[in-house]
Coordinates of C-alpha atoms in Angstrom, one line a residue:
X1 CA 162.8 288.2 113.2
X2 CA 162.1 289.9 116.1
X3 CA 164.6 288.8 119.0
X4 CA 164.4 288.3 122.1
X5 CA 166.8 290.4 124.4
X6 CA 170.6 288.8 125.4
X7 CA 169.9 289.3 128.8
X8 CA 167.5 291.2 131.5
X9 CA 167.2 295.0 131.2
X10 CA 165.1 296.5 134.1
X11 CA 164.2 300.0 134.8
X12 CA 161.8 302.2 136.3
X13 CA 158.5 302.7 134.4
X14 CA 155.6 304.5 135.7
X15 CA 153.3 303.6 138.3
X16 CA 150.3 302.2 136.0
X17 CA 153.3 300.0 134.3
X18 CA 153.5 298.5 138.1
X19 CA 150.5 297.6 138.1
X20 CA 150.9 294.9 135.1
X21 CA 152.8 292.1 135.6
X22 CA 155.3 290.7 133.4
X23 CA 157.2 287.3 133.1
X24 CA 159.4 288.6 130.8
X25 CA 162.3 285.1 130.6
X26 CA 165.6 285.0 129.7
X27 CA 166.1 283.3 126.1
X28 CA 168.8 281.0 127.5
X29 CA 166.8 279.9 130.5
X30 CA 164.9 276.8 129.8
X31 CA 161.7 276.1 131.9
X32 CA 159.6 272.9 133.1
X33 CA 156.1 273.0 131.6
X34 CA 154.4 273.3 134.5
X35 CA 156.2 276.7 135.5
X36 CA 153.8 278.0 133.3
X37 CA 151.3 275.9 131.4
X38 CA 148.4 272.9 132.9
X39 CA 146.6 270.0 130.7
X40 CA 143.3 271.0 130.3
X41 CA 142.0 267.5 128.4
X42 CA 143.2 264.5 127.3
X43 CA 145.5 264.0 130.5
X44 CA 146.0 260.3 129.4
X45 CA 147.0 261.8 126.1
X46 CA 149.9 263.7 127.2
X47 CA 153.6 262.7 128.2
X48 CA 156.4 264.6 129.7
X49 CA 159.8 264.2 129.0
X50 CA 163.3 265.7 130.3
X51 CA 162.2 266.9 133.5
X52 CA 159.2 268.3 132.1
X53 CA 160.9 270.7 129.3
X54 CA 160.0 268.7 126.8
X55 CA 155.5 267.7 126.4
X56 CA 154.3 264.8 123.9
X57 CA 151.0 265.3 123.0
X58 CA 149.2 262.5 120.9
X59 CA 145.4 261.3 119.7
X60 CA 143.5 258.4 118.9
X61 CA 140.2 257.2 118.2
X62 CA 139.7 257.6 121.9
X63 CA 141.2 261.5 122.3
X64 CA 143.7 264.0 121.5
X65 CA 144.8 266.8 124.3
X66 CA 145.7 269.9 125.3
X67 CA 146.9 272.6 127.6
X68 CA 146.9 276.4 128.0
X69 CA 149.3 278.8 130.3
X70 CA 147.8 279.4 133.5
X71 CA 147.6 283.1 133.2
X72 CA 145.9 285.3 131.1
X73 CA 148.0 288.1 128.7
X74 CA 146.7 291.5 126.8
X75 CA 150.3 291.9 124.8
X76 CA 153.8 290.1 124.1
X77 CA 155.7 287.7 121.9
X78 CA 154.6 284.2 122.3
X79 CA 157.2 281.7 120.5
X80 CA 156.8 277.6 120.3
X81 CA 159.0 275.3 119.3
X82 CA 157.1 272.2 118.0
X83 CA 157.5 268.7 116.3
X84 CA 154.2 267.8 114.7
X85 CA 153.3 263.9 114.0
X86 CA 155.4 262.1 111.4
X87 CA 153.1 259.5 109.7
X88 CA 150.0 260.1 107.4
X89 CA 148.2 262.6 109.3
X90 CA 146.2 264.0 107.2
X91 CA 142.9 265.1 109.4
X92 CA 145.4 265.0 112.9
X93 CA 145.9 269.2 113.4
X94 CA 148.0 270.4 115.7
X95 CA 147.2 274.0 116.3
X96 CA 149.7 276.8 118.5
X97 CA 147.1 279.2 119.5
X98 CA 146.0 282.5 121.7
X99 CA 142.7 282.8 122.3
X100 CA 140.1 284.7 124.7
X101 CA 137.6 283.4 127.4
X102 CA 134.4 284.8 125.7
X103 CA 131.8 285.6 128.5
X104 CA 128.7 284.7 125.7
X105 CA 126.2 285.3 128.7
X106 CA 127.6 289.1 129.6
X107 CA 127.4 289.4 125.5
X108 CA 131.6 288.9 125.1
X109 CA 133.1 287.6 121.8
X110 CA 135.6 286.4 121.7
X111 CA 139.7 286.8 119.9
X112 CA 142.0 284.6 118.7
X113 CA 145.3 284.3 116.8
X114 CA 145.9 280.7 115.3
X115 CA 148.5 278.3 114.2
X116 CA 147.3 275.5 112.4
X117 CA 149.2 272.4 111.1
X118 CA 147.0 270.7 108.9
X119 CA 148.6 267.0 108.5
X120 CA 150.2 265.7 105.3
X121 CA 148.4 263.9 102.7
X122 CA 151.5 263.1 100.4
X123 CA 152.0 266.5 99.6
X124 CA 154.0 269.8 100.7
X125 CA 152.8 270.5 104.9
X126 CA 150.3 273.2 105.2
X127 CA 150.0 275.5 107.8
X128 CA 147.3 277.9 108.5
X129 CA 146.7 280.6 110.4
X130 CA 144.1 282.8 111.5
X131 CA 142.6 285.7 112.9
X132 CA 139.3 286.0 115.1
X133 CA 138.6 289.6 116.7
X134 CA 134.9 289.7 117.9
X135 CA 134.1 285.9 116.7
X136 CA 134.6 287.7 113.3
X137 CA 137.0 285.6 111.7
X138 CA 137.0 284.2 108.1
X139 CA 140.6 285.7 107.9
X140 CA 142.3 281.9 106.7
X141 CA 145.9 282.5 105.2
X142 CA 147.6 279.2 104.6
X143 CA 151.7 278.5 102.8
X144 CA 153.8 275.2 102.3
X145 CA 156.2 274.8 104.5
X146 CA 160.3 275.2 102.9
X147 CA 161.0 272.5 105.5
X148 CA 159.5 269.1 107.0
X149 CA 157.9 269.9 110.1
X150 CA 158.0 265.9 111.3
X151 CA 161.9 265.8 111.2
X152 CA 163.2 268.4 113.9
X153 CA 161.7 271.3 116.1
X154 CA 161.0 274.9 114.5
X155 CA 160.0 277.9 116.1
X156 CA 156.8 279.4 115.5
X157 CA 156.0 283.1 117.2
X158 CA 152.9 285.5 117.8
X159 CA 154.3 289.0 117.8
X160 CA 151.0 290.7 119.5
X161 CA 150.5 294.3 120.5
X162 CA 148.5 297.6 120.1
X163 CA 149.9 298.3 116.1
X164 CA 150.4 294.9 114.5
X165 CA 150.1 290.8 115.0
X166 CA 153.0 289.4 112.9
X167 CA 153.2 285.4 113.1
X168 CA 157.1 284.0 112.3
X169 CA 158.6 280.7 111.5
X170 CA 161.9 280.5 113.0
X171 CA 163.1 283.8 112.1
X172 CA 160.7 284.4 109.4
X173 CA 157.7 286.7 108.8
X174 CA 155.1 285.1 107.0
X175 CA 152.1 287.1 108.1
X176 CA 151.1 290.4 109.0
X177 CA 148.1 291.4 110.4
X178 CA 147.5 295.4 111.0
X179 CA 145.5 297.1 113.3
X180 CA 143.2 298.8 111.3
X181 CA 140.3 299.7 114.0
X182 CA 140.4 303.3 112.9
X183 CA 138.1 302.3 109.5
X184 CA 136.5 299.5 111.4
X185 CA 138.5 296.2 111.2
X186 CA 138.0 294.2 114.7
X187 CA 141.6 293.7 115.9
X188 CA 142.3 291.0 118.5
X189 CA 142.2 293.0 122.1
X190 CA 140.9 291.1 124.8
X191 CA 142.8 289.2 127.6
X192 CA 144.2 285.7 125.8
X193 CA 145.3 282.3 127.1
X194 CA 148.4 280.7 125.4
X195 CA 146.8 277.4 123.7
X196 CA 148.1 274.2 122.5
X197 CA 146.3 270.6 121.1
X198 CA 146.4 268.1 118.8
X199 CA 142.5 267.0 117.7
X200 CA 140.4 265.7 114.6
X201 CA 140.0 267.7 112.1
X202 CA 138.3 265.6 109.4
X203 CA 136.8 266.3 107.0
X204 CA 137.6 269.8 107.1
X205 CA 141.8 269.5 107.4
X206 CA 141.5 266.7 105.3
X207 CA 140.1 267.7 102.0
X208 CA 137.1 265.0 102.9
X209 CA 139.9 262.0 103.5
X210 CA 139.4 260.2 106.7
X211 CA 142.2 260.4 109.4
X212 CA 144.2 256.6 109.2
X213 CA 143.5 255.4 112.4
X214 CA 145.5 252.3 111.7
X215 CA 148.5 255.0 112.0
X216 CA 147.2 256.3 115.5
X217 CA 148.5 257.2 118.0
X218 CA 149.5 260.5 116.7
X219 CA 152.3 262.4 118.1
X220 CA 153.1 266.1 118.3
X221 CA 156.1 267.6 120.3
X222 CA 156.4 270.6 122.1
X223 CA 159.1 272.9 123.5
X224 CA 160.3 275.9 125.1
X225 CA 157.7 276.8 127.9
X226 CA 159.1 280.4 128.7
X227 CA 156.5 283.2 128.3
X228 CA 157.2 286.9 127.1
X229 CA 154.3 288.4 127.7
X230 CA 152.0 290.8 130.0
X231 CA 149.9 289.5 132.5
X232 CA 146.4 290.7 132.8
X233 CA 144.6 291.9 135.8
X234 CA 141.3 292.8 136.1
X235 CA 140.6 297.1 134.6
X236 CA 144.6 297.0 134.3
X237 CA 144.6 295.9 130.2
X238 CA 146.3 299.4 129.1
X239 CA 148.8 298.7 131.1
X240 CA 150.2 296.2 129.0
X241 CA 150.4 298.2 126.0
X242 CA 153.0 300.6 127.2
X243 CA 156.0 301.2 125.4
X244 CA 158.3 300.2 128.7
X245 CA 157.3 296.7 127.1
X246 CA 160.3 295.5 124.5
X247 CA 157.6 294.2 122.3
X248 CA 155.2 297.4 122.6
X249 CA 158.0 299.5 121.3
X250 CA 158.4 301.7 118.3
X251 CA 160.7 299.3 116.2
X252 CA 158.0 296.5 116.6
X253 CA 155.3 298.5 115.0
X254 CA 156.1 297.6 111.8
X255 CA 158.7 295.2 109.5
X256 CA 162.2 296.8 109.4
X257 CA 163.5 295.7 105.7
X258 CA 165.2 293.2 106.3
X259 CA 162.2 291.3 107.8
X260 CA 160.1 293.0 104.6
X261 CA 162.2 291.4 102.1
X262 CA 162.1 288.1 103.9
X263 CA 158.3 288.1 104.3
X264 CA 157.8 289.1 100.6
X265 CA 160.0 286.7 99.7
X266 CA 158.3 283.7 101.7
X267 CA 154.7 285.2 100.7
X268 CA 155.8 284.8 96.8
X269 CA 157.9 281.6 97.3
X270 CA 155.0 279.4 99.7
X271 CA 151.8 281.2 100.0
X272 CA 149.1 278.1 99.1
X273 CA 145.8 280.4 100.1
X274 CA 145.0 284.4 100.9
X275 CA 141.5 285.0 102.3
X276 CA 141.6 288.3 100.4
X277 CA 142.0 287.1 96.9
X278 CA 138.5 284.8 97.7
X279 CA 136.3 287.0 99.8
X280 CA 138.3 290.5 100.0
X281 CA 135.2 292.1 99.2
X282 CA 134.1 290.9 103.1
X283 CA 136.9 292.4 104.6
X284 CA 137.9 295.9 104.9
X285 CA 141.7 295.2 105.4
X286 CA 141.7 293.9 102.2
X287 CA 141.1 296.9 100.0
X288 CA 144.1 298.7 101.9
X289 CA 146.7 296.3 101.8

């Protein structure tokens, strides 16, 4: 996996560097939620617990919720550590999330970079993921989880800069997304929020089966509220992709082999649905991978 650094190493970088600015969080450091993060809807839907380190989000027939971080970032490694409902949920999805404010009246389109947990019907838990880059996206990858999601907290992680999106769980690879704009595939680049909710999603996470509202209220969990990231400001987006950035740098432009081996491994062991083995002919990166 990619990991986060032991402990703070500042330095000098040059002047445009200054210009961006970076929370950049100390693994061991745990924060409150609203350090960094608001609730955008659903506030009745949405319950803080240990001194706000620890944010229940749940639905019903009435709502689900959600939140975003406050501040808007252009690169980083965004990690998650969430408990998603333990009953029947199929329909209930709780989705971990970046995604752009798309401007549709100055002609903007917008990015985004999905996790998706699609409830449990009885079977193995699905979790999808995604990849918008221009509102093109169509780019649906989905694997059974090796673990129950309901039981405990995992991690699950956006790496995000100018070379490569790679999505983990816990310390696993299970998705690489390359950025192929030299032969015209969009690749995610605009200014993203940091999402999180919990909503309906029936029929289409469902299979057609209607959410058990008998079962409701849903609950999902969420943890660890530290952001590793780089703060946009306005003409100052390059900025974040400089190399004076731990997750811009040279040895996060690709797998090393050890992470290789454990993405095959988890792409052969749990991968449910590929995009490119149903409609690769739509989508350039498929003929190169």
């Amino acid at each position: 996996m990619t990991p986060l650094p032991k402990q703070q190493n500042f330095c000098f970088v040059p002047l445009f560097v200054v210009l961006a600015i970076i929370i950049y969080a100390s693994k061991a450091v745990e924060v409150s939620f609203q350090q960094n993060y608001k609730v955008i809807w659903g506030t009745h839907h949405v319950f803080f617990l240990d001194h706000g380190r620890e944010v229940q989000l749940s639905i019903d027939r009435t709502s689900g919720a959600g939140f975003r971080s406050k501040l808007e970032y252009a690169s980083g490694f965004f990690q998650m550590r969430i408990k998603i409902p333990n009953k029947d949920s199929s329909g209930v999805v709780t989705a971990f999330y970046l995604t752009s404010t798309a401007y549709e009246h100055l002609g903007a389109k917008h990015d985004e970079i999905d996790f998706e947990f699609l409830g449990n019907n009885g079977g193995p838990y699905a979790l999808q993921t995604n990849v918008f880059s221009n509102d093109e996206g169509g780019r649906e990858q989905r694997i059974s989880l090796w673990f129950d999601p309901t039981i405990d907290f995992h991690t699950y992680g956006i790496l995000w800069n100018q070379h490569q999106i790679v999505f983990y769980v816990d310390e696993i690879p299970i998705r690489v997304f390359k950025n192929n704009s030299n032969i015209g595939v969009s690749f995610p680049s605009q200014q993203m929020h940091i999402m999180a909710s919990i909503w309906n999603g029936e029929p289409w996470a469902s299979n057609g089966k209607r959410i058990d509202w008998k079962q409701a209220p849903f609950m999902a969990q969420f943890e660890g509220f530290n952001v590793h990231g780089c703060q946009f400001q306005i003409r100052n987006k390059y900025a974040c992709y400089s190399p004076h950035l731990w997750w811009n740098d040279q040895k996060h432009w690709e797998l090393n082999p050890q992470q290789q081996r454990a993405y095959e491994d988890a792409r052969k062991k749990h991968l449910l649905y590929d995009y490119c083995s149903d409609r690769g002919e739509l989508h350039k990166e498929c003929q190169i991978r």
